[in-house]
Coordinates of C-alpha atoms in Angstrom, one line a residue:
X33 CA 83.9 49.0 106.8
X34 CA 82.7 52.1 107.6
X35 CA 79.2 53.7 106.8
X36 CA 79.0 57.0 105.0
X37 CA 76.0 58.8 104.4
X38 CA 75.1 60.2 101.2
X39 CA 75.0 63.1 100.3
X40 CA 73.5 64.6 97.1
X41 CA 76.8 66.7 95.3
X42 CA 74.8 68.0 92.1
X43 CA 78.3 68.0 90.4
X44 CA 79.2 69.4 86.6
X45 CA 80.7 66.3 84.9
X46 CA 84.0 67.7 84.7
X47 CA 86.1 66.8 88.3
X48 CA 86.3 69.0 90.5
X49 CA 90.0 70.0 91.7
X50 CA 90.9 69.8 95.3
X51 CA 93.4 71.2 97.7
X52 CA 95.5 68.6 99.7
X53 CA 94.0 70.7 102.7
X54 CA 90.4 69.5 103.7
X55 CA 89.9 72.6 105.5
X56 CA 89.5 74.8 102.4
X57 CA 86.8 74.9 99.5
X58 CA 87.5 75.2 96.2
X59 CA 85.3 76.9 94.0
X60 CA 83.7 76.1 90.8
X61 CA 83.3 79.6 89.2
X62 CA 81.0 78.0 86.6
X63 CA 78.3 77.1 88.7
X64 CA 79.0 79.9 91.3
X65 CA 79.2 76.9 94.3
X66 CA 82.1 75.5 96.5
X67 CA 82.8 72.3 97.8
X68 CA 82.8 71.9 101.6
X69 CA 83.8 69.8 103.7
X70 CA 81.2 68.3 106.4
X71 CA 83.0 65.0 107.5
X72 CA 85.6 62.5 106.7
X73 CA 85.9 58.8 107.3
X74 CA 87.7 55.9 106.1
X75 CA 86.5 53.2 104.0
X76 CA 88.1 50.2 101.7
X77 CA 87.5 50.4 97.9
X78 CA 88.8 48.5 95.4
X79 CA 92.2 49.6 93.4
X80 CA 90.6 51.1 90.9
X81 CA 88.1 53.3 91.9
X82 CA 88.9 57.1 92.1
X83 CA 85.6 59.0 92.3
X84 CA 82.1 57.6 93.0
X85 CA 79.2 59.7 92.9
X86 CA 77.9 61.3 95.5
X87 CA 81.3 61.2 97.0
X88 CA 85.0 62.6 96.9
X89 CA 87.8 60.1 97.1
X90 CA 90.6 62.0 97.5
X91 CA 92.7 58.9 95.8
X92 CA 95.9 61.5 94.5
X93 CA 97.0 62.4 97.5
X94 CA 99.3 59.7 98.8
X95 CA 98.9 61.0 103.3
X96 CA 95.1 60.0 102.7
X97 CA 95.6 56.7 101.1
X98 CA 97.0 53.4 102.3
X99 CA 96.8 49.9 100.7
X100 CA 96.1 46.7 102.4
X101 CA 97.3 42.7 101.2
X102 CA 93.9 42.3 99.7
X103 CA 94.2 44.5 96.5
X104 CA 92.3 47.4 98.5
X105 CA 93.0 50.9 99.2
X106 CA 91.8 52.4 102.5
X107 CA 91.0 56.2 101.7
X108 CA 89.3 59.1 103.0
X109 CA 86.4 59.9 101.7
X110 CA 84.7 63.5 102.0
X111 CA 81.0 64.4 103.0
X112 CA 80.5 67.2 101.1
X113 CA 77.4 70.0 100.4
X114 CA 77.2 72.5 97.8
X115 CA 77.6 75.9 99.7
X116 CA 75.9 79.0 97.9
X117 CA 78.2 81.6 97.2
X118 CA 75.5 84.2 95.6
X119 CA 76.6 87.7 96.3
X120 CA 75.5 89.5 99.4
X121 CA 73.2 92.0 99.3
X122 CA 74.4 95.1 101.6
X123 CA 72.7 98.8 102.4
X124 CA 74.4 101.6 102.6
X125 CA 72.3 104.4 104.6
X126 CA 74.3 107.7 103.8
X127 CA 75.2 106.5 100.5
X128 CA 74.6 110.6 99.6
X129 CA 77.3 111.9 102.0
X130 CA 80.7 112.0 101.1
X131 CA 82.1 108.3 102.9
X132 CA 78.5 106.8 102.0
X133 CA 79.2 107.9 98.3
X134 CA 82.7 106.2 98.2
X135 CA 81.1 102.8 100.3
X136 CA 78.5 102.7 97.6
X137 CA 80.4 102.9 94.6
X138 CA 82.8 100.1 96.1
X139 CA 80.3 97.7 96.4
X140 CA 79.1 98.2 92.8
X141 CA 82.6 97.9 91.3
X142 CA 82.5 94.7 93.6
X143 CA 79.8 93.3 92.1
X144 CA 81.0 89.1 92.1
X145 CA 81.1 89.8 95.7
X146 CA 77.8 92.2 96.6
X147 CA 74.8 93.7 95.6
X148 CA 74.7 97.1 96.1
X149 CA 72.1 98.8 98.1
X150 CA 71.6 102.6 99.2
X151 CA 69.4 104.7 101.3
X152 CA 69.3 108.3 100.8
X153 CA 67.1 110.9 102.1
X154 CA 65.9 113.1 99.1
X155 CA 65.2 112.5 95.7
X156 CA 68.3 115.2 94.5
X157 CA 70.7 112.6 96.6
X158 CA 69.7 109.9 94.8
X159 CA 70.1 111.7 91.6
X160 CA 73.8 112.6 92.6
X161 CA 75.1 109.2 93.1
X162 CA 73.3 107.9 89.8
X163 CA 69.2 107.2 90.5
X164 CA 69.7 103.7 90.4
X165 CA 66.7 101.4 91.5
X166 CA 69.0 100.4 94.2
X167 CA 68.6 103.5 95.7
X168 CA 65.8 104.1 98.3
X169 CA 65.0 107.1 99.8
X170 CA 63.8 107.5 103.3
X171 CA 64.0 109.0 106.5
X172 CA 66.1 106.9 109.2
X173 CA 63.8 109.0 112.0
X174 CA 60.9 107.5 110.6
X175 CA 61.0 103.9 111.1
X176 CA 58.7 102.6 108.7
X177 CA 60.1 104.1 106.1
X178 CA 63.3 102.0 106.2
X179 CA 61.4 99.1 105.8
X180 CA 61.6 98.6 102.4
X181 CA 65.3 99.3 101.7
X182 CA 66.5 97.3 104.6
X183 CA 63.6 93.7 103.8
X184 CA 65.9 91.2 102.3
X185 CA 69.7 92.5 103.1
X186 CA 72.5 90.2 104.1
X187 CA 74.6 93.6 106.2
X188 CA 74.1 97.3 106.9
X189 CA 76.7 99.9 106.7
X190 CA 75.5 103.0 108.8
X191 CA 77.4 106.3 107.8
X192 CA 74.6 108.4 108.7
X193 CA 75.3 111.5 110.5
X194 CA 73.6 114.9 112.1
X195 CA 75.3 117.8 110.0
X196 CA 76.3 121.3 111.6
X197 CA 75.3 124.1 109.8
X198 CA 77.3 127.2 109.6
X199 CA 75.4 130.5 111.1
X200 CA 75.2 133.4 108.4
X201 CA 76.8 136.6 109.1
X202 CA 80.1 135.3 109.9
X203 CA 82.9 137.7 109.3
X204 CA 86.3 136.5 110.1
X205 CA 87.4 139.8 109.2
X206 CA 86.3 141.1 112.4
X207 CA 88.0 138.0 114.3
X208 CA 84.9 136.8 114.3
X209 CA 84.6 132.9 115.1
X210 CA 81.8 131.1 113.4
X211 CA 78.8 129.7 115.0
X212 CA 76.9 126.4 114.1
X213 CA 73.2 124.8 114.9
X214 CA 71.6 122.3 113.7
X215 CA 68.3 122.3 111.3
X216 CA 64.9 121.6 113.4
X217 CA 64.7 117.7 113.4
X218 CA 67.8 117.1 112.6
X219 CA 69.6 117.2 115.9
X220 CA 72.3 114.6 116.9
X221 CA 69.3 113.1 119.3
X222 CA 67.0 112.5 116.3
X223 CA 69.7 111.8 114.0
X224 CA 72.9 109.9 115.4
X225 CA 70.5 108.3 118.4
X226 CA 67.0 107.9 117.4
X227 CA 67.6 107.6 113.2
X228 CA 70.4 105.3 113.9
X229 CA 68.4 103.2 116.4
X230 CA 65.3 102.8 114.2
X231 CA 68.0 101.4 111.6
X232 CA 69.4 98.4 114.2
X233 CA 65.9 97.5 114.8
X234 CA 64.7 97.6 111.2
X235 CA 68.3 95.8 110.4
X236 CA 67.5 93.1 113.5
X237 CA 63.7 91.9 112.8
X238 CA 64.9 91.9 109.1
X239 CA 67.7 89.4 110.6
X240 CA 70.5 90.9 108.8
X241 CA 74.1 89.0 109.5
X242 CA 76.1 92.2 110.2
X243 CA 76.1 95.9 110.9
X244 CA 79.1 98.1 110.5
X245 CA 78.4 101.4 112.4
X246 CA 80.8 104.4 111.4
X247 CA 81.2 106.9 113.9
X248 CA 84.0 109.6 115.4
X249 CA 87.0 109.3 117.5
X250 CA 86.6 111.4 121.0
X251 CA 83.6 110.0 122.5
X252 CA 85.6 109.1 126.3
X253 CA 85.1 113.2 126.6
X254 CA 82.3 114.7 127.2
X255 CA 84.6 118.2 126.8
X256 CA 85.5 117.6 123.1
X257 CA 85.0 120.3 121.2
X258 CA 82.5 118.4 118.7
X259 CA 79.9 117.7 121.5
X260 CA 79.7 122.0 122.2
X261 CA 78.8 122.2 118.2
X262 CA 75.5 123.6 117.9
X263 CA 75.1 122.2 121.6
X264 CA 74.2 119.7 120.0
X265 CA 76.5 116.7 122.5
X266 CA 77.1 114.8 118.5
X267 CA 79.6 112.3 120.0
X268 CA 77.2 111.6 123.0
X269 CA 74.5 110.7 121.0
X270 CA 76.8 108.4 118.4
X271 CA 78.0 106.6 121.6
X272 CA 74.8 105.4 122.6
X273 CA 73.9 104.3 119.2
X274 CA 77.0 102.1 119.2
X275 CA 76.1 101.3 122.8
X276 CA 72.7 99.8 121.7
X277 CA 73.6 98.2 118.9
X278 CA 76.5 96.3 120.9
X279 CA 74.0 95.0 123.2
X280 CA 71.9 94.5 120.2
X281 CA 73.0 90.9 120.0
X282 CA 74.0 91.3 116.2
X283 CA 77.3 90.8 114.6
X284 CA 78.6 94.3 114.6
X285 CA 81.8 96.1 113.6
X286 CA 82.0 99.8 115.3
X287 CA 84.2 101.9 113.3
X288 CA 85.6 105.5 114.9
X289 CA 87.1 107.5 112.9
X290 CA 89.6 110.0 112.7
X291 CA 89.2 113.5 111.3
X292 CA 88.3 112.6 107.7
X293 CA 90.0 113.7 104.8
X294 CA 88.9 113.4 101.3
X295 CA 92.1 111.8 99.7
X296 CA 93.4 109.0 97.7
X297 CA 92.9 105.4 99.8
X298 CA 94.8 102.8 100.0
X299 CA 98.6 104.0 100.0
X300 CA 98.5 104.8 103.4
X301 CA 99.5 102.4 106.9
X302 CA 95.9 102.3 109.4
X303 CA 96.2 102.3 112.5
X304 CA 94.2 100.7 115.3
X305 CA 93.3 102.1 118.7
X306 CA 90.9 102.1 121.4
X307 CA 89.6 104.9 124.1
X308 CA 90.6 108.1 122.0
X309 CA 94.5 107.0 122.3
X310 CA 95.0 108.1 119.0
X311 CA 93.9 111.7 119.4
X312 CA 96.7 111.8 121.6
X313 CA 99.1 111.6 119.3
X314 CA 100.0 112.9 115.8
X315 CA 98.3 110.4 113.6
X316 CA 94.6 111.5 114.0
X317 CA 93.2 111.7 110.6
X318 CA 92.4 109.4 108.6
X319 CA 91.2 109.5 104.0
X320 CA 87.1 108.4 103.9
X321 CA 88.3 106.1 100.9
X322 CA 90.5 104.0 103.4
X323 CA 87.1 104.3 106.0
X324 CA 85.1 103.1 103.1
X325 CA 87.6 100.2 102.4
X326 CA 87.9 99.1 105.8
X327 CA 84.2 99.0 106.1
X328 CA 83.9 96.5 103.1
X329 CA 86.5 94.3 105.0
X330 CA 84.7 94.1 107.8
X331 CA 81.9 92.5 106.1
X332 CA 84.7 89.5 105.0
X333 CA 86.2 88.4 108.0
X334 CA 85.6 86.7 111.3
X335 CA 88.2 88.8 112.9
X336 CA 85.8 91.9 112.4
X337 CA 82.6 91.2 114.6
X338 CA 81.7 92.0 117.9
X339 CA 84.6 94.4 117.4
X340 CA 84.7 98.0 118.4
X341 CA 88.0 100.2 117.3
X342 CA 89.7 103.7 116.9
X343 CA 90.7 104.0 113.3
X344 CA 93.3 106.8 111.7
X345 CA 96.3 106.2 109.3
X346 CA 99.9 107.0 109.2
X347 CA 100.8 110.0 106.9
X348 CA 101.6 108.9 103.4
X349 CA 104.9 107.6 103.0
X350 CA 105.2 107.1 106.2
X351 CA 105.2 103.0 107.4
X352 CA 103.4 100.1 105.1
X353 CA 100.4 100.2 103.2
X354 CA 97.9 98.4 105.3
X355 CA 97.3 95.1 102.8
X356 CA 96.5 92.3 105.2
X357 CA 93.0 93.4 106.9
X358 CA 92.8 90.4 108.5
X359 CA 95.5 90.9 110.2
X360 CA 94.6 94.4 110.8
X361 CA 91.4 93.3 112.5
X362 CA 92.8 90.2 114.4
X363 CA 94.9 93.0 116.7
X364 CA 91.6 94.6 117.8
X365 CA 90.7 93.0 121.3
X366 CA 87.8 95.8 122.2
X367 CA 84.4 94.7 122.1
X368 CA 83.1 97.9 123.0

């Protein structure tokens, strides 16, 4: 007979339900646990036994049974741990900015699944999106500052940006074409490089289990248009950042958007691509709301670390709503 080692199951006294697969859990809602399987092996009981604490005979499912000329039944019999399925706890830094808003509010209306975090960088932002207690304010160029938001957070979700500012006095009248700088301090450098830096680092020693970076399409030329805003090289700087944090040696998910949009998400196909592809074609924008979705995937799936991707959308009506993100991130093979 074989030897089993016990294991301590801490079941409620009702029986658990199983599937006939031994590769999945099954939850028990009540208790906020699942079942997992760590090893099976055969044994020899006697005919009448179905379930001995502390462990699983899988008795009603005739492929795992098989009775002998001595009255016995040879059955599997399932190692199994109680597997905490407490909510994780994810920060949003941006949560004041129009994509970090929508991220935000997804995760509290998700609230089985995640605790809600933000990090904001005045006082009035955290009054927009509510004033919650679960919204820090700090300055991502000031590393110590981020300390407290980011001490005790399962992921990070970086929509963090530098900000062009329009130069007054701009007439279009005249045929005049605007001109933009940025505020002092709040370059791309200190922002998308240095700010988003200081986050990885905070997000590493803090050993968080994932970091989903948001950034921008067009980052393969150094000619784009955005770089020459403000000459402030935005997409230069937002590539190193998601340079360092793929060598960071944290799960990541790099995210490069289209042109944004603020539209309804979720009735629209996504599209994946890699080295500015997309901008080549007519299918270069993408709604924040399906950004925002896409970055709460991320966080559920396998298929989405050590991933880096192009991301814009179909126009609506046009193909299948993207449902199956899974799938959607299994066709990404770019790492960086």
């Amino acid at each position: 007979m074989a030897i089993v080692t016990r294991v301590p199951l801490g079941f409620p006294t009702s029986r658990p339900s199983f599937s006939s697969s031994l590769s999945k859990s099954s939850q028990c809602h009540k208790h906020r646990h699942s079942l997992v399987a760590l090893s099976t092996t055969s044994i020899r009981v006697p005919e009448t036994s179905t379930l001995f604490s502390p462990y699983i005979i899988l008795s009603n499912s005739p492929f795992l049974q098989k009775r002998d000329t001595k009255g016995f039944r040879r059955v599997k019999v399932v190692s199994a741990a109680m597997a905490d399925l407490a909510p994780s706890t994810v920060l949003v830094t941006g949560a004041g900015g129009r994509t970090g808003q929508i991220v935000y509010k997804k995760l509290k209306e998700r609230s089985e699944r995640y605790v809600a975090r933000g990090l904001v960088r005045t006082e009035e932002s955290k009054e927009k999106i509510g004033g919650a207690d679960d919204v820090f304010v700090g300055d991502i160029r000031d590393a110590a500052s981020l300390v407290p938001a980011i001490q005790g957070i399962d992921a990070l979700v970086i929509l963090t940006s530098a900000v062009p500012k329009m130069k007054p006095g701009f007439d279009p009248s005249k045929g005049e074409r605007p001109e933009f700088c940025f505020e002092d301090g709040a370059y791309p450098e200190q922002v998308d490089w240095i700010g988003q830096k200081n986050q990885i680092d905070a997000a590493k020693a803090a050993g968080v289990k994932q970091i989903v970076l948001v950034g921008s399409m067009g980052g393969t030329d150094l000619n784009n248009p955005l770089n020459s805003l403000g000459n402030g090289n935005i997409l230069v700087w937002k590539r190193k950042a998601e340079q360092y944090l793929a060598d960071s040696g944290v799960p990541y998910t790099i995210i490069r958007a289209g042109g944004l949009q603020d539209k309804e998400g979720g009735i629209r196909e996504l599209l994946i691509g890699k080295d500015d592809e997309l901008l080549k074609t007519d299918t270069r924008t993408i709604a924040r709301a399906d950004v925002a979705e896409v970055c709460l995937q991320a966080l559920q799936f396998e298929e989405a670390k050590f991933k880096a991707f192009d991301l814009s959308s179909k126009p609506e009506g046009a193909g299948t709503p993207t449902k199956d993100f899974k799938a959607l991130f299994a066709q990404i093979t770019t790492r960086f």
